[in-house]
Coordinates of C-alpha atoms and ligand atoms in Angstrom, one line a residue:
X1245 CA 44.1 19.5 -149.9
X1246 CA 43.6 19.6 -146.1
X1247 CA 40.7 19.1 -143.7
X1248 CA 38.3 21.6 -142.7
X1249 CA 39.2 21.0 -138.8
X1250 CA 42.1 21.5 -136.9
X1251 CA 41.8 18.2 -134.2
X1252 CA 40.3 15.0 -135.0
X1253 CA 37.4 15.2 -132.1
X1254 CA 34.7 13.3 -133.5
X1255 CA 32.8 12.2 -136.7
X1256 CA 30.2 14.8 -135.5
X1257 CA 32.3 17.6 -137.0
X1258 CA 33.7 16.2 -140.1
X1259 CA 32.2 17.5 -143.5
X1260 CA 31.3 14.7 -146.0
X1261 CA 34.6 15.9 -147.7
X1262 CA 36.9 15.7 -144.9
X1263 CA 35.6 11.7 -144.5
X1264 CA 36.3 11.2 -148.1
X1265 CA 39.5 12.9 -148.1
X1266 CA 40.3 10.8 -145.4
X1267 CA 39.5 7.9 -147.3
X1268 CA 41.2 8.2 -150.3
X1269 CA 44.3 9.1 -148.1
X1270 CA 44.2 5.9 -146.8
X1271 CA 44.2 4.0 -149.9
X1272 CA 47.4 5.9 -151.0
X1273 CA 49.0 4.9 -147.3
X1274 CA 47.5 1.5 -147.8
X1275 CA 49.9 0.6 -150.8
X1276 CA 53.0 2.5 -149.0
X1277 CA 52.2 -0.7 -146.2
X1278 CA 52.5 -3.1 -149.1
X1279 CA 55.7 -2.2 -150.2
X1280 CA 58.9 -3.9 -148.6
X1281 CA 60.0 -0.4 -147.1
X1282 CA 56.8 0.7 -145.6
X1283 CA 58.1 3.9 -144.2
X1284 CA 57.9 7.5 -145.9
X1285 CA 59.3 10.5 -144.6
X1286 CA 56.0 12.6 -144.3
X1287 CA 56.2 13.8 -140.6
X1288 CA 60.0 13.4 -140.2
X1289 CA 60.8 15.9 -137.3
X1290 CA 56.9 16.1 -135.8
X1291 CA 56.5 14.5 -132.2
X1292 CA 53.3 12.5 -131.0
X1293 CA 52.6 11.8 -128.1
X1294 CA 50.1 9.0 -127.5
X1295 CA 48.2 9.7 -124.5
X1296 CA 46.1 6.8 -123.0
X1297 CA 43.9 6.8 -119.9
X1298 CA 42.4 3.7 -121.0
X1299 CA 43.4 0.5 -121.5
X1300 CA 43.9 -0.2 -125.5
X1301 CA 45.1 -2.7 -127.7
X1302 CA 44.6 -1.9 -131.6
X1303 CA 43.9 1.3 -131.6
X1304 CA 47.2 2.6 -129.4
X1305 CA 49.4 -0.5 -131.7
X1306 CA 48.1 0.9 -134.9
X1307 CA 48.4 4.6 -134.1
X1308 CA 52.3 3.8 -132.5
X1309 CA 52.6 2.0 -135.8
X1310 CA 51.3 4.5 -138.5
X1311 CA 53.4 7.3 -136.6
X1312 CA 56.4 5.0 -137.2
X1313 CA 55.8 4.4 -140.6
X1314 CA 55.3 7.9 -141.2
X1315 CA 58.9 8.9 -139.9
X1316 CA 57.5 11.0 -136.7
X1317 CA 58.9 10.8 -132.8
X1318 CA 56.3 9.2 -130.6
X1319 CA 56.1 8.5 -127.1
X1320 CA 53.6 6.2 -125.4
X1321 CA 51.8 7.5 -121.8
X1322 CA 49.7 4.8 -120.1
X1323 CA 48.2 6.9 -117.3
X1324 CA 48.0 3.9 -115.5
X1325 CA 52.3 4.1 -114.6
X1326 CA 52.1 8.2 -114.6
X1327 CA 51.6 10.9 -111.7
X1328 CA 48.0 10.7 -112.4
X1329 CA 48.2 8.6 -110.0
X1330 CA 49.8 11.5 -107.4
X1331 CA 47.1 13.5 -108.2
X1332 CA 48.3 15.6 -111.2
X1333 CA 45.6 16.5 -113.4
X1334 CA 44.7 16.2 -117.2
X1335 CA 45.6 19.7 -118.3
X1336 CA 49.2 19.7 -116.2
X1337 CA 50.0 16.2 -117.5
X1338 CA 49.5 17.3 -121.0
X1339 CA 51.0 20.8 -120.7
X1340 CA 53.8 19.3 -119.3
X1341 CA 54.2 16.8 -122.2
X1342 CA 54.1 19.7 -124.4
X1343 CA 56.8 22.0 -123.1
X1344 CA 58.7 19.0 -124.3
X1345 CA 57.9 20.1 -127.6
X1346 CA 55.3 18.0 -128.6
X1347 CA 53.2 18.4 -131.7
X1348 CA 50.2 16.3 -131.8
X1349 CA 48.3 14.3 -128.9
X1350 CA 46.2 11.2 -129.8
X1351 CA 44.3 10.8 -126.9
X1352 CA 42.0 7.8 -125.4
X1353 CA 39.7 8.7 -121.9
X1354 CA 37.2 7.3 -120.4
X1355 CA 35.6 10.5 -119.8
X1356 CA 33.5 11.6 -122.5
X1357 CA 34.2 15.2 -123.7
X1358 CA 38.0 15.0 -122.2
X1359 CA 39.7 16.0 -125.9
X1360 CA 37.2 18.2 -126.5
X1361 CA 38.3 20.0 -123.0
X1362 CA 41.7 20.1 -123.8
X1363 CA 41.3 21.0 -127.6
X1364 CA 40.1 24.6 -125.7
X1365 CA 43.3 24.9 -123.6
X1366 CA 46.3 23.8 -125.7
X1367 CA 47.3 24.5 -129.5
X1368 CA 48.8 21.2 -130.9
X1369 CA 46.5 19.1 -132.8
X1370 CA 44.3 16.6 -130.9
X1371 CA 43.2 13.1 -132.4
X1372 CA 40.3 11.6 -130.2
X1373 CA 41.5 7.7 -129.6
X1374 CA 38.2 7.2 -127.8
X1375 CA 36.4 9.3 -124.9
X1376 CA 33.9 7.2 -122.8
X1377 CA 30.5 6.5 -124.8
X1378 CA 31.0 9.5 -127.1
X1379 CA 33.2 9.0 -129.7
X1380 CA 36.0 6.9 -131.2
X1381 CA 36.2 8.6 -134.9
X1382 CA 39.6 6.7 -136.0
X1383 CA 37.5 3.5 -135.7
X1384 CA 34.6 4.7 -137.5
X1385 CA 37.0 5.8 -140.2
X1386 CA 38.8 2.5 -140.3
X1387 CA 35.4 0.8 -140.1
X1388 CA 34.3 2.5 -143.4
X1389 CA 37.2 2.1 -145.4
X1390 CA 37.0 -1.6 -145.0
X1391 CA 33.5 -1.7 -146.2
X1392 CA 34.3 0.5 -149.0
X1393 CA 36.9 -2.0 -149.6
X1394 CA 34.8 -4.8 -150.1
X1395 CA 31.6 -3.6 -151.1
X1396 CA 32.8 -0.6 -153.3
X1397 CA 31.4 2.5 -152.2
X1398 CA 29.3 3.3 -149.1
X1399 CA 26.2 5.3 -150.4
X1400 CA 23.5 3.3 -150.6
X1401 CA 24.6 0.4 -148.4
X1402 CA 22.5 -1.2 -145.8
X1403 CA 24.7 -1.6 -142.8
X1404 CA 23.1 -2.9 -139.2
X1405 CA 25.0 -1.9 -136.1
X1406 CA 24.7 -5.0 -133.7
X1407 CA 24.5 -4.8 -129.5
X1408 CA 25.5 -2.6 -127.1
X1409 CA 24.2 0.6 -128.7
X1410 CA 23.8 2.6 -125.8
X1411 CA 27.1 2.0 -124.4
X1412 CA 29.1 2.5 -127.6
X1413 CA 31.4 5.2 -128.9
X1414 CA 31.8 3.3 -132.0
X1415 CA 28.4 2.9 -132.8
X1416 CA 27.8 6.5 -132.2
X1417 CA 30.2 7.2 -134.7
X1418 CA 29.8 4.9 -137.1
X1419 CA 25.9 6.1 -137.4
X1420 CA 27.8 9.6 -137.8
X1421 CA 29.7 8.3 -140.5
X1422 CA 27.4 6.2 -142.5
X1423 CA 24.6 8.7 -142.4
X1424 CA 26.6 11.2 -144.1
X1425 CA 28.1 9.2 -146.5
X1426 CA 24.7 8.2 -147.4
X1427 CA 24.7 4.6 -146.2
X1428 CA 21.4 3.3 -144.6
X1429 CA 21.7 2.5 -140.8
X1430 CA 19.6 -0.1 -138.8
X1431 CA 20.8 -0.6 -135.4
X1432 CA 19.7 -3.7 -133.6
X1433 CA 19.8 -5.4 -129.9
X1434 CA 18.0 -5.9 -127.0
X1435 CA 15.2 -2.7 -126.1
X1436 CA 17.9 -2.4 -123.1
X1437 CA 20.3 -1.4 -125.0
X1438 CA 19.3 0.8 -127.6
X1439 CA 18.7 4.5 -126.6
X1440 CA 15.2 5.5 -126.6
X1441 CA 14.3 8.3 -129.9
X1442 CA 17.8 7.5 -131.2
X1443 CA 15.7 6.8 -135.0
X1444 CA 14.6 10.3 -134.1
X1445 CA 17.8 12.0 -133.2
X1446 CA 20.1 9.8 -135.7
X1447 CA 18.1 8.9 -138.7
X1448 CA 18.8 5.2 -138.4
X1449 CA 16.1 2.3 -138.2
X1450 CA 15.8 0.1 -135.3
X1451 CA 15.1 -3.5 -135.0
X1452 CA 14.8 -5.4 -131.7
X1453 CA 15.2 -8.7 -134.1
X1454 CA 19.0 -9.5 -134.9
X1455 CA 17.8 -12.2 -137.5
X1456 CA 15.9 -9.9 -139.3
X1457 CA 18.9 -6.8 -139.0
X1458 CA 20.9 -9.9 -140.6
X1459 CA 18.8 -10.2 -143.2
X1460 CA 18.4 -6.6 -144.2
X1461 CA 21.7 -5.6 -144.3
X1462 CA 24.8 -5.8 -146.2
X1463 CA 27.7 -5.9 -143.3
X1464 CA 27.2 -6.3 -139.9
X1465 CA 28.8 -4.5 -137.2
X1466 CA 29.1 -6.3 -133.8
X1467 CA 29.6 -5.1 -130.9
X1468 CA 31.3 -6.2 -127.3
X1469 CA 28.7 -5.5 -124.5
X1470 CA 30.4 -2.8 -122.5
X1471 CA 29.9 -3.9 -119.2
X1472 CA 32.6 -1.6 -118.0
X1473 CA 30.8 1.3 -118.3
X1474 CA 27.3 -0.2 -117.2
X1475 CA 26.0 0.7 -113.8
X1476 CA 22.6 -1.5 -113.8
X1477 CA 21.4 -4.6 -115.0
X1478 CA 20.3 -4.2 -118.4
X1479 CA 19.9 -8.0 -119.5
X1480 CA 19.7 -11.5 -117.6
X1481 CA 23.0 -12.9 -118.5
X1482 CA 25.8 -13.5 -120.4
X1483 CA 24.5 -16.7 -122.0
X1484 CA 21.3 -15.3 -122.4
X1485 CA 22.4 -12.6 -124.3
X1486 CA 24.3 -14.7 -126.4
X1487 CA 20.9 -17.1 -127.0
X1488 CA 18.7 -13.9 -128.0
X1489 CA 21.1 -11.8 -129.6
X1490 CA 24.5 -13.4 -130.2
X1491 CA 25.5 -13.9 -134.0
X1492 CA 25.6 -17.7 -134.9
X1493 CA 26.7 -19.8 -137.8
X1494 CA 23.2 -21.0 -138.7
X1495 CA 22.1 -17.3 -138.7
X1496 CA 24.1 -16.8 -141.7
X1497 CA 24.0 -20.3 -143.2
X1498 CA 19.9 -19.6 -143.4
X1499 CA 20.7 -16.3 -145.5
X1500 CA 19.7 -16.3 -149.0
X1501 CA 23.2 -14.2 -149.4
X1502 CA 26.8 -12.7 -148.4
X1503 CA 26.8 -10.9 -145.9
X1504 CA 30.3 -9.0 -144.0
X1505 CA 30.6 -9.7 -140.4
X1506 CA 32.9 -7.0 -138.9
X1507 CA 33.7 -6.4 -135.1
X1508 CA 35.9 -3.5 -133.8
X1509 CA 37.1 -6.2 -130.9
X1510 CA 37.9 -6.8 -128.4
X1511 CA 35.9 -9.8 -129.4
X1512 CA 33.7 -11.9 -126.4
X1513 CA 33.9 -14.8 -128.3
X1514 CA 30.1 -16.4 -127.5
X1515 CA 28.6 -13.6 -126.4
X1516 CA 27.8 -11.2 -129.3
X1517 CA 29.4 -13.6 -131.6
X1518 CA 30.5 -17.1 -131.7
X1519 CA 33.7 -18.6 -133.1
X1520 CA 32.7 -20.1 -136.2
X1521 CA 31.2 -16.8 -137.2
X1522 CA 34.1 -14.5 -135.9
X1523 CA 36.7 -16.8 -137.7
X1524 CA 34.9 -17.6 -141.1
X1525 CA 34.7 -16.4 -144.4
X1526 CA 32.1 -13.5 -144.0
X1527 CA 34.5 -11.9 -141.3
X1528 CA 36.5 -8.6 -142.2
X1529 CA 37.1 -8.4 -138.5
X1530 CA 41.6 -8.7 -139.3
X1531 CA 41.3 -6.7 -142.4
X1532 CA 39.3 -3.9 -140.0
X1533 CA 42.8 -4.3 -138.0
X1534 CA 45.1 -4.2 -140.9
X1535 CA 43.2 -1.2 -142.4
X1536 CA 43.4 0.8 -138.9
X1537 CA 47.2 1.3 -139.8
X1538 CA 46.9 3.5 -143.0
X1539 CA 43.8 5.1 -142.1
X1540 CA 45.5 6.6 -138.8
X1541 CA 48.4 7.6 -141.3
X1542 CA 46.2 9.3 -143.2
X1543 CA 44.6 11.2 -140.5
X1544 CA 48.0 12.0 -138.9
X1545 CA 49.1 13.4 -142.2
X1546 CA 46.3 14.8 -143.0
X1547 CA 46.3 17.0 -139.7
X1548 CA 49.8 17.5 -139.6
X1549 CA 49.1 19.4 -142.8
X1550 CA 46.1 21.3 -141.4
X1551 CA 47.9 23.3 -138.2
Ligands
CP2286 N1 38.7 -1.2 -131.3 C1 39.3 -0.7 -130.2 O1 39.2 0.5 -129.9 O2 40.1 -1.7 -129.6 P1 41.1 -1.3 -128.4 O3 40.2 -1.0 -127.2 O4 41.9 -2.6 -128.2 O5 42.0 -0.1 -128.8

């Protein structure tokens, strides 16, 4: 079986079909990572490169690592060390990179649309790593396996999406996700922060209450405040933030049930969330991490097969 798409751009174009196979791809990728050689030869003799114009942690660790474990030649690009900085632009960096004989570009920008640009000049395989406050589908993808994980299945699940809405590619995915997997979306923060008609537009609930979100839903996404791509003020402070809308122990101590705390990091330990929730039994925030590895595998694979 293969996907109905050729890159990995967003969530946006995914059939229900492709998530799912996706999904199930992981879970065969997840047992490879359990065993004590936790490499198969699947893209032996394919060559990624991983193309970041954005700082990353997790997502540029786990994609390096799933390559590894899937037997293909990587190289790592940080534009930040590159001739970006001489002026070269996106398309000669990347054709360049590719008259090396490169296969497939994972690629993070903080330009929204930038893989979607290149997807119409080059022919190897793209895999969106994140572009500005579009998309980050990988995330989304690692997001729902993890609740699947725990919780079973997705349909019918009441998951709250918790902050920064407007800001975020991995809410906007996520809500992507979730709606067609037939999962019920509430997405919750300050009136700041939440894009005007987004029930409209996205079929998700909205709830300027975070107690109430908490108390609706099933897992909890949280999300960073991305101050990096804010331009104006949009709430008082830090701290206040953190009073109003931050996720606290006693939140979830005064539920009358379980409830999954997840977080795609990086974490801003007491503003959207507090220690003692980030570090405690409700929180799937590692296992998000963990499962990242063999979801990317199965996407890599997965497109590998589809060129
Ligand atoms: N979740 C996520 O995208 O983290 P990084 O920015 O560290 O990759």
């Amino acid at each position: 079986m293969s996907l109905s798409t050729k890159h990995l751009l967003g969530i946006k174009d995914l059939l229900p079909e492709d998530i799912s196979l996706i999904l199930s791809t992981a879970m065969q990728f997840k047992e490879v990572l359990q065993r004590p050689v936790k490499k198969v030869p699947s893209l032996r003799d394919v060559t990624i490169v991983n193309l970041f114009y954005e700082n990353s942690t997790r997502t540029r660790i786990s994609f390096e690592l799933a390559e590894k474990r899937l037997s293909a030649d990587s190289i790592n690009f940080a534009a930040s060390n590159s001739s970006v900085s001489k002026g070269e632009t996106l398309l000669d960096t990347v054709n360049n990179i590719l008259s090396m004989k490169v296969d497939m570009v994972v690629m993070r920008h903080s330009a929204s649309g930038a893989p979607h640009f290149l997807a119409k000049h080059i022919d190897a395989a793209i895999i969106n790593a994140g572009d500005g406050i579009n998309e980050h589908p990988t995330q989304a993808l690692l997001d729902a396996y993890s609740i699947k994980e725990k919780l079973g299945s997705l349909e019918g699940k009441k998951i709250a999406i918790i902050g920064d809405i407007m800001h975020s590619r991995v809410a906007l995915s996520n809500i992507y996700l979730l709606t067609k997997m037939g999962a019920e979306v509430t997405v919750a923060g300050p009136p700041t922060l939440i894009p005007k008609y987004i029930a409209e537009a996205l079929g998700v609930r909205v709830e300027y209450d975070v107690m109430k979100a908490l108390q609706w839903c099933d897992a909890a996404n949280v999300l960073r405040i991305q101050l990096e791509r804010q331009n104006q003020v949009l709430f008082s402070s830090l701290r206040e933030y953190n009073m109003a809308y931050g996720i606290k122990k006693k939140m979830l101590d005064s539920l009358q049930k379980e409830i999954l705390i997840m977080h795609p990091g990086p974490i801003n330990r007491g503003v959207e969330i507090d220690s003692d929730v980030a570090d405690s039994h409700h929180s799937i925030i590692l296992d998000q991490v963990q499962n990242g590895v063999a979801v990317r595998m199965a996407v890599l694979y997965l497109l590998s097969n589809s060129n």
